[in-house]
């Protein structure tokens, strides 16, 4: 879902003011067009034009919001959970309901007033219809002001939500900060995440896609996850949500250089990852920096812990592993 493409939600008052400005600007043109009509017919036509212009502008604007803003109940669980965590889900839902309500109500009032316009025969009555139309519109604007403001607040927040493809088979790359997750994402998918020699480089969830003859699969780089569920920061919460709701599989990265975290701590994090009940594959990064003996010792240690997950220690083997499973993953996801 591309939340950054959602249009800015402007206050209804702004749409109203613009419509009134347009009416004022076009007044003399319209008057010229109806110049030959009798006084009452002229008045009817003029009011008809004003009401239809206001309704037309609101309709275009509100329809666009109703159609382009996602139905939050139908969003993927990953995004729904993000909204629940970071915004007021029910308030947003109610506010979106208010947009629909204002759209329908303005349509209804417009229809009513146009019908009345056809029936009235004198100047006072005709002018009164337009006046009461403006009054009703004004009250809708006032009534829904807070709701429009809240949707815009949510849109502004949601545009920073991770742009992931929720329908693709997804492998989350997990592991401590600085272990080489983003580097691996780049190596596998050629996407361009930020890579730096310090922890917590990745401030948001990055995604990359492998496009094969069987279809696409997605890799998601989950920013450095620490084992501190009660103190998790926003990035870590996003990462945990991705592991819980997006991941079909997890690629867990061990950094044997132990530059930031000890091997034992990394085993503890692997255990934490098990809680998400996803199929895990372990992979050792930074092989160029590690002695062969270190890798061999690690393999023995891994085996001694009786871990049931596959361990891959070479990038070429990881590539083969991905290639040989692509078809299965894509097909599994379609079923
Ligand atoms: N020599 C070598 N350096 C690597 C390798 N993989 C990662 N690095 C380096 O390790 C550092 C961290 O890499 P990142 O890919 O940013 O690590 P990360 O796990 O995404 O880190 P966070 O985003 O902070 O969680 C960078 O300086 C990388 O260049 C590798 O295979 N070999
Ligand atoms: Mg990173």
Coordinates of C-alpha atoms and ligand atoms in Angstrom, one line a residue:
X1 CA 0.0 0.0 0.0
X2 CA 1.4 3.4 -1.0
X3 CA 0.1 5.7 1.7
X4 CA 2.4 8.5 0.5
X5 CA 0.3 8.8 -2.6
X6 CA -2.9 9.7 -0.7
X7 CA -4.1 13.2 -1.4
X8 CA -4.0 15.9 1.2
X9 CA -7.3 16.2 3.0
X10 CA -8.3 19.9 2.9
X11 CA -11.0 21.4 5.1
X12 CA -14.5 21.5 3.5
X13 CA -14.6 25.2 4.2
X14 CA -11.8 25.6 1.7
X15 CA -13.7 23.8 -1.0
X16 CA -16.8 25.9 -0.2
X17 CA -14.9 29.2 -0.4
X18 CA -13.4 28.2 -3.8
X19 CA -16.9 27.3 -5.1
X20 CA -18.3 30.6 -4.0
X21 CA -15.3 32.4 -5.6
X22 CA -16.0 30.6 -8.8
X23 CA -19.7 31.6 -8.8
X24 CA -18.7 35.2 -8.2
X25 CA -16.2 35.1 -11.1
X26 CA -18.7 33.5 -13.5
X27 CA -21.7 35.5 -12.5
X28 CA -21.6 38.0 -15.4
X29 CA -21.1 35.3 -18.0
X30 CA -24.1 33.3 -16.7
X31 CA -26.2 36.5 -16.5
X32 CA -25.4 37.2 -20.1
X33 CA -26.4 33.7 -21.1
X34 CA -29.8 34.0 -19.5
X35 CA -30.3 37.6 -20.4
X36 CA -33.3 36.9 -22.6
X37 CA -35.3 35.0 -20.0
X38 CA -38.0 36.5 -17.9
X39 CA -37.2 37.8 -14.4
X40 CA -38.3 34.7 -12.4
X41 CA -36.8 32.2 -14.9
X42 CA -33.6 34.2 -14.8
X43 CA -33.5 34.0 -11.0
X44 CA -34.3 30.3 -11.1
X45 CA -31.5 29.6 -13.6
X46 CA -29.0 31.7 -11.6
X47 CA -29.8 29.9 -8.3
X48 CA -29.8 26.5 -10.1
X49 CA -26.3 27.3 -11.4
X50 CA -25.0 28.3 -7.9
X51 CA -26.4 25.2 -6.2
X52 CA -25.1 22.9 -8.9
X53 CA -21.6 24.5 -8.8
X54 CA -21.3 24.1 -5.1
X55 CA -22.6 20.6 -5.2
X56 CA -20.4 19.7 -8.1
X57 CA -17.2 20.9 -6.4
X58 CA -18.1 19.1 -3.1
X59 CA -19.0 15.9 -5.0
X60 CA -15.7 15.8 -6.9
X61 CA -13.7 16.4 -3.8
X62 CA -15.6 14.1 -1.5
X63 CA -15.9 11.3 -4.0
X64 CA -12.1 11.4 -4.5
X65 CA -11.5 10.9 -0.7
X66 CA -14.1 8.1 -0.5
X67 CA -12.6 6.3 -3.4
X68 CA -8.9 6.9 -2.8
X69 CA -8.6 6.6 1.0
X70 CA -8.3 2.9 1.9
X71 CA -11.2 1.2 3.8
X72 CA -9.3 0.6 7.0
X73 CA -11.2 -2.5 7.9
X74 CA -10.0 -4.1 4.7
X75 CA -6.4 -3.2 5.1
X76 CA -3.8 -6.0 5.6
X77 CA -3.4 -6.8 9.3
X78 CA 0.1 -5.4 9.3
X79 CA -1.3 -1.9 8.5
X80 CA -4.3 -2.3 10.7
X81 CA -2.1 -3.1 13.6
X82 CA 0.1 -0.1 12.8
X83 CA -3.0 2.2 12.8
X84 CA -4.1 0.6 16.1
X85 CA -0.7 1.2 17.6
X86 CA 0.0 4.7 16.4
X87 CA -3.4 6.3 15.7
X88 CA -6.9 6.0 17.0
X89 CA -8.4 3.3 14.8
X90 CA -12.1 3.9 15.8
X91 CA -11.8 7.7 15.5
X92 CA -10.3 7.4 12.0
X93 CA -13.1 5.0 11.0
X94 CA -15.7 7.3 12.4
X95 CA -14.1 10.3 10.6
X96 CA -14.1 8.4 7.3
X97 CA -17.7 7.7 7.9
X98 CA -18.3 11.4 8.3
X99 CA -16.8 12.0 4.8
X100 CA -19.3 9.6 3.3
X101 CA -22.1 11.1 5.4
X102 CA -21.3 14.6 4.2
X103 CA -21.1 13.4 0.6
X104 CA -24.5 11.8 0.8
X105 CA -26.1 14.6 2.7
X106 CA -24.9 17.3 0.4
X107 CA -26.3 15.3 -2.6
X108 CA -29.6 14.9 -0.8
X109 CA -29.9 18.6 0.1
X110 CA -29.0 19.6 -3.4
X111 CA -31.7 17.4 -4.9
X112 CA -34.3 18.8 -2.4
X113 CA -33.3 22.4 -3.1
X114 CA -33.3 22.0 -6.9
X115 CA -36.8 20.5 -6.7
X116 CA -38.0 23.4 -4.6
X117 CA -36.5 25.8 -7.0
X118 CA -38.6 24.4 -9.8
X119 CA -41.8 24.9 -7.8
X120 CA -41.4 28.4 -6.3
X121 CA -42.8 31.4 -8.2
X122 CA -41.6 34.5 -6.5
X123 CA -38.3 36.3 -5.8
X124 CA -38.3 36.1 -2.0
X125 CA -39.0 32.4 -2.0
X126 CA -36.4 31.7 -4.6
X127 CA -33.7 33.7 -2.8
X128 CA -34.7 32.0 0.4
X129 CA -34.0 28.6 -1.1
X130 CA -30.4 29.5 -1.9
X131 CA -30.0 31.1 1.5
X132 CA -31.2 28.0 3.3
X133 CA -29.0 25.8 1.0
X134 CA -25.9 27.8 2.1
X135 CA -27.1 27.4 5.7
X136 CA -27.3 23.7 5.5
X137 CA -23.9 23.4 3.8
X138 CA -22.4 25.6 6.5
X139 CA -23.8 23.4 9.2
X140 CA -22.3 20.3 7.5
X141 CA -18.9 21.9 7.3
X142 CA -19.1 22.8 11.0
X143 CA -20.3 19.4 12.0
X144 CA -17.5 17.5 10.2
X145 CA -14.6 20.0 10.7
X146 CA -12.9 17.9 13.4
X147 CA -13.3 14.7 11.4
X148 CA -11.6 16.1 8.3
X149 CA -8.8 17.5 10.5
X150 CA -8.3 14.0 12.0
X151 CA -8.2 12.3 8.7
X152 CA -5.6 14.7 7.5
X153 CA -3.6 14.1 10.7
X154 CA -3.8 10.4 10.1
X155 CA -2.8 10.8 6.4
X156 CA 0.2 12.8 7.3
X157 CA 1.3 10.1 9.8
X158 CA 0.4 7.2 7.5
X159 CA 2.4 8.5 4.6
X160 CA 5.5 7.4 6.5
X161 CA 4.2 3.8 6.9
X162 CA 6.4 1.2 5.3
X163 CA 5.6 0.7 1.7
X164 CA 5.4 -3.1 1.5
X165 CA 3.5 -5.4 -0.8
X166 CA 1.2 -7.3 1.5
X167 CA 0.2 -9.8 -1.1
X168 CA 3.6 -11.2 -2.0
X169 CA 5.4 -14.2 -0.3
X170 CA 7.6 -12.3 2.1
X171 CA 10.9 -13.2 3.8
X172 CA 11.9 -11.0 6.7
X173 CA 15.6 -10.5 7.2
X174 CA 16.0 -10.4 11.0
X175 CA 18.9 -10.0 13.4
X176 CA 20.6 -7.5 15.7
X177 CA 21.6 -4.0 14.5
X178 CA 24.7 -3.8 12.4
X179 CA 24.8 -7.5 11.5
X180 CA 24.5 -6.8 7.8
X181 CA 20.7 -7.1 7.1
X182 CA 20.5 -4.2 4.7
X183 CA 23.7 -5.2 2.9
X184 CA 22.2 -8.6 2.3
X185 CA 18.9 -7.1 1.1
X186 CA 20.9 -5.2 -1.4
X187 CA 22.9 -8.3 -2.5
X188 CA 19.7 -10.4 -2.9
X189 CA 17.3 -7.9 -4.5
X190 CA 19.5 -5.0 -5.6
X191 CA 17.3 -2.5 -3.8
X192 CA 19.2 0.4 -2.2
X193 CA 18.7 0.6 1.5
X194 CA 21.0 2.8 3.6
X195 CA 24.1 0.9 4.9
X196 CA 26.4 2.4 7.5
X197 CA 28.9 1.1 10.0
X198 CA 26.8 1.7 13.0
X199 CA 23.7 0.2 14.7
X200 CA 20.2 1.3 13.9
X201 CA 21.2 2.7 10.5
X202 CA 17.9 1.5 9.1
X203 CA 15.2 3.8 10.4
X204 CA 12.3 2.2 8.4
X205 CA 11.3 -1.1 6.9
X206 CA 13.0 -1.5 3.5
X207 CA 11.7 -3.9 1.0
X208 CA 13.2 -5.5 -2.2
X209 CA 11.6 -7.8 -4.7
X210 CA 12.9 -10.8 -6.7
X211 CA 11.1 -11.1 -9.9
X212 CA 11.2 -14.7 -11.3
X213 CA 9.5 -16.6 -14.1
X214 CA 7.2 -18.0 -11.4
X215 CA 6.3 -14.6 -9.9
X216 CA 7.6 -12.2 -7.4
X217 CA 8.7 -12.7 -3.8
X218 CA 9.5 -9.9 -1.4
X219 CA 12.4 -9.5 1.1
X220 CA 11.9 -7.1 4.0
X221 CA 14.7 -5.7 6.0
X222 CA 13.5 -5.4 9.5
X223 CA 15.4 -2.7 11.4
X224 CA 17.7 -3.9 14.2
X225 CA 15.6 -5.9 16.7
X226 CA 16.6 -5.9 20.3
X227 CA 15.3 -8.3 23.0
X228 CA 13.5 -5.7 25.1
X229 CA 9.8 -6.0 24.2
X230 CA 8.8 -3.5 26.9
X231 CA 11.2 -0.8 25.9
X232 CA 11.0 -1.3 22.1
X233 CA 11.2 1.9 20.1
X234 CA 9.0 2.7 17.1
X235 CA 11.4 1.0 14.5
X236 CA 11.5 -2.1 16.6
X237 CA 7.8 -2.2 16.9
X238 CA 7.5 -1.9 13.1
X239 CA 10.0 -4.8 12.8
X240 CA 8.1 -6.9 15.2
X241 CA 4.8 -6.3 13.4
X242 CA 6.5 -7.2 10.1
X243 CA 7.8 -10.5 11.6
X244 CA 4.3 -11.2 13.0
X245 CA 2.1 -10.2 10.1
X246 CA 4.1 -10.0 6.9
X247 CA 6.7 -12.7 7.2
X248 CA 6.0 -16.1 5.5
X249 CA 9.6 -17.0 6.4
X250 CA 12.5 -15.4 8.4
X251 CA 16.1 -15.2 7.3
X252 CA 18.0 -14.8 10.6
X253 CA 21.4 -13.2 10.4
X254 CA 24.3 -14.2 12.6
X255 CA 27.3 -11.8 12.6
X256 CA 30.2 -14.0 13.6
X257 CA 32.6 -11.0 13.9
X258 CA 30.6 -10.3 17.1
X259 CA 31.4 -6.6 16.4
X260 CA 28.3 -5.5 18.3
X261 CA 26.7 -8.6 19.9
X262 CA 28.0 -11.8 21.3
X263 CA 27.1 -15.1 19.6
X264 CA 25.2 -16.2 22.7
X265 CA 23.1 -13.0 22.6
X266 CA 22.4 -13.7 18.9
X267 CA 21.2 -17.2 19.8
X268 CA 18.9 -15.6 22.4
X269 CA 17.4 -13.3 19.7
X270 CA 17.0 -16.3 17.4
X271 CA 15.0 -17.9 20.2
X272 CA 12.9 -14.8 20.4
X273 CA 12.2 -15.0 16.7
X274 CA 10.8 -18.5 17.2
X275 CA 7.9 -16.9 19.0
X276 CA 6.5 -15.7 15.7
X277 CA 6.2 -19.4 14.6
X278 CA 7.6 -18.8 11.1
X279 CA 10.0 -21.0 9.3
X280 CA 13.5 -19.7 9.9
X281 CA 16.7 -20.1 8.0
X282 CA 19.9 -19.0 9.7
X283 CA 22.6 -17.3 7.7
X284 CA 26.1 -16.1 8.7
X285 CA 27.0 -12.6 7.3
X286 CA 30.4 -10.9 6.7
X287 CA 32.0 -14.2 5.7
X288 CA 35.0 -12.3 4.2
X289 CA 35.9 -11.1 7.6
X290 CA 35.7 -14.4 9.3
X291 CA 38.4 -17.2 9.5
X292 CA 37.3 -20.6 8.1
X293 CA 37.9 -22.1 11.5
X294 CA 35.4 -19.7 13.1
X295 CA 32.7 -20.7 10.7
X296 CA 33.5 -24.4 11.3
X297 CA 33.4 -23.9 15.1
X298 CA 30.1 -22.0 14.7
X299 CA 28.6 -24.9 12.7
X300 CA 29.5 -27.3 15.5
X301 CA 28.0 -25.0 18.1
X302 CA 24.9 -24.6 16.1
X303 CA 24.5 -28.3 15.7
X304 CA 25.2 -28.9 19.4
X305 CA 22.3 -26.6 20.3
X306 CA 20.0 -29.0 18.3
X307 CA 18.5 -26.1 16.4
X308 CA 16.0 -27.4 13.9
X309 CA 16.5 -24.6 11.3
X310 CA 18.7 -24.8 8.3
X311 CA 22.0 -23.0 8.6
X312 CA 23.7 -21.4 5.5
X313 CA 27.2 -20.0 5.7
X314 CA 27.9 -19.1 2.1
X315 CA 26.2 -16.4 0.0
X316 CA 26.3 -18.7 -3.1
X317 CA 24.5 -21.4 -1.1
X318 CA 21.9 -18.8 0.1
X319 CA 21.3 -17.8 -3.6
X320 CA 20.8 -21.5 -4.5
X321 CA 18.5 -22.0 -1.6
X322 CA 16.4 -19.1 -2.7
X323 CA 16.4 -20.2 -6.4
X324 CA 15.4 -23.7 -5.6
X325 CA 12.4 -22.6 -3.4
X326 CA 11.2 -19.7 -5.5
X327 CA 8.5 -21.7 -7.4
X328 CA 7.2 -23.3 -4.3
X329 CA 7.0 -20.0 -2.4
X330 CA 5.2 -18.2 -5.1
X331 CA 2.8 -21.0 -5.6
X332 CA 2.2 -21.5 -1.9
X333 CA 1.3 -17.9 -1.6
X334 CA -1.2 -18.0 -4.4
X335 CA -3.1 -20.8 -2.8
Ligands
LIG1 N1 33.2 -6.8 5.0 C1 31.8 -6.9 5.1 N2 31.1 -6.0 5.7 C2 29.8 -6.1 5.8 C3 29.1 -7.2 5.2 N3 27.8 -7.1 5.5 C4 27.6 -5.9 6.1 N4 28.8 -5.3 6.3 C5 29.1 -4.0 6.9 O1 28.5 -4.0 8.2 C6 28.0 -2.7 8.5 C7 26.5 -2.9 8.9 O2 25.8 -3.3 7.7 P1 24.2 -3.0 7.5 O3 23.8 -3.8 6.3 O4 24.0 -1.6 7.6 O5 23.6 -3.7 8.8 P2 22.1 -3.7 9.4 O6 22.0 -5.1 10.0 O7 21.2 -3.4 8.3 O8 22.2 -2.6 10.5 P3 20.9 -1.8 11.1 O9 20.2 -1.2 9.9 O10 21.5 -0.8 11.9 O11 20.1 -2.8 11.8 C8 28.2 -1.9 7.3 O12 29.4 -1.1 7.5 C9 28.4 -2.9 6.2 O13 29.2 -2.4 5.1 C10 29.9 -8.2 4.6 O14 29.4 -9.3 4.1 N5 31.2 -8.0 4.6
LIG2 MG1 19.9 -1.9 8.1

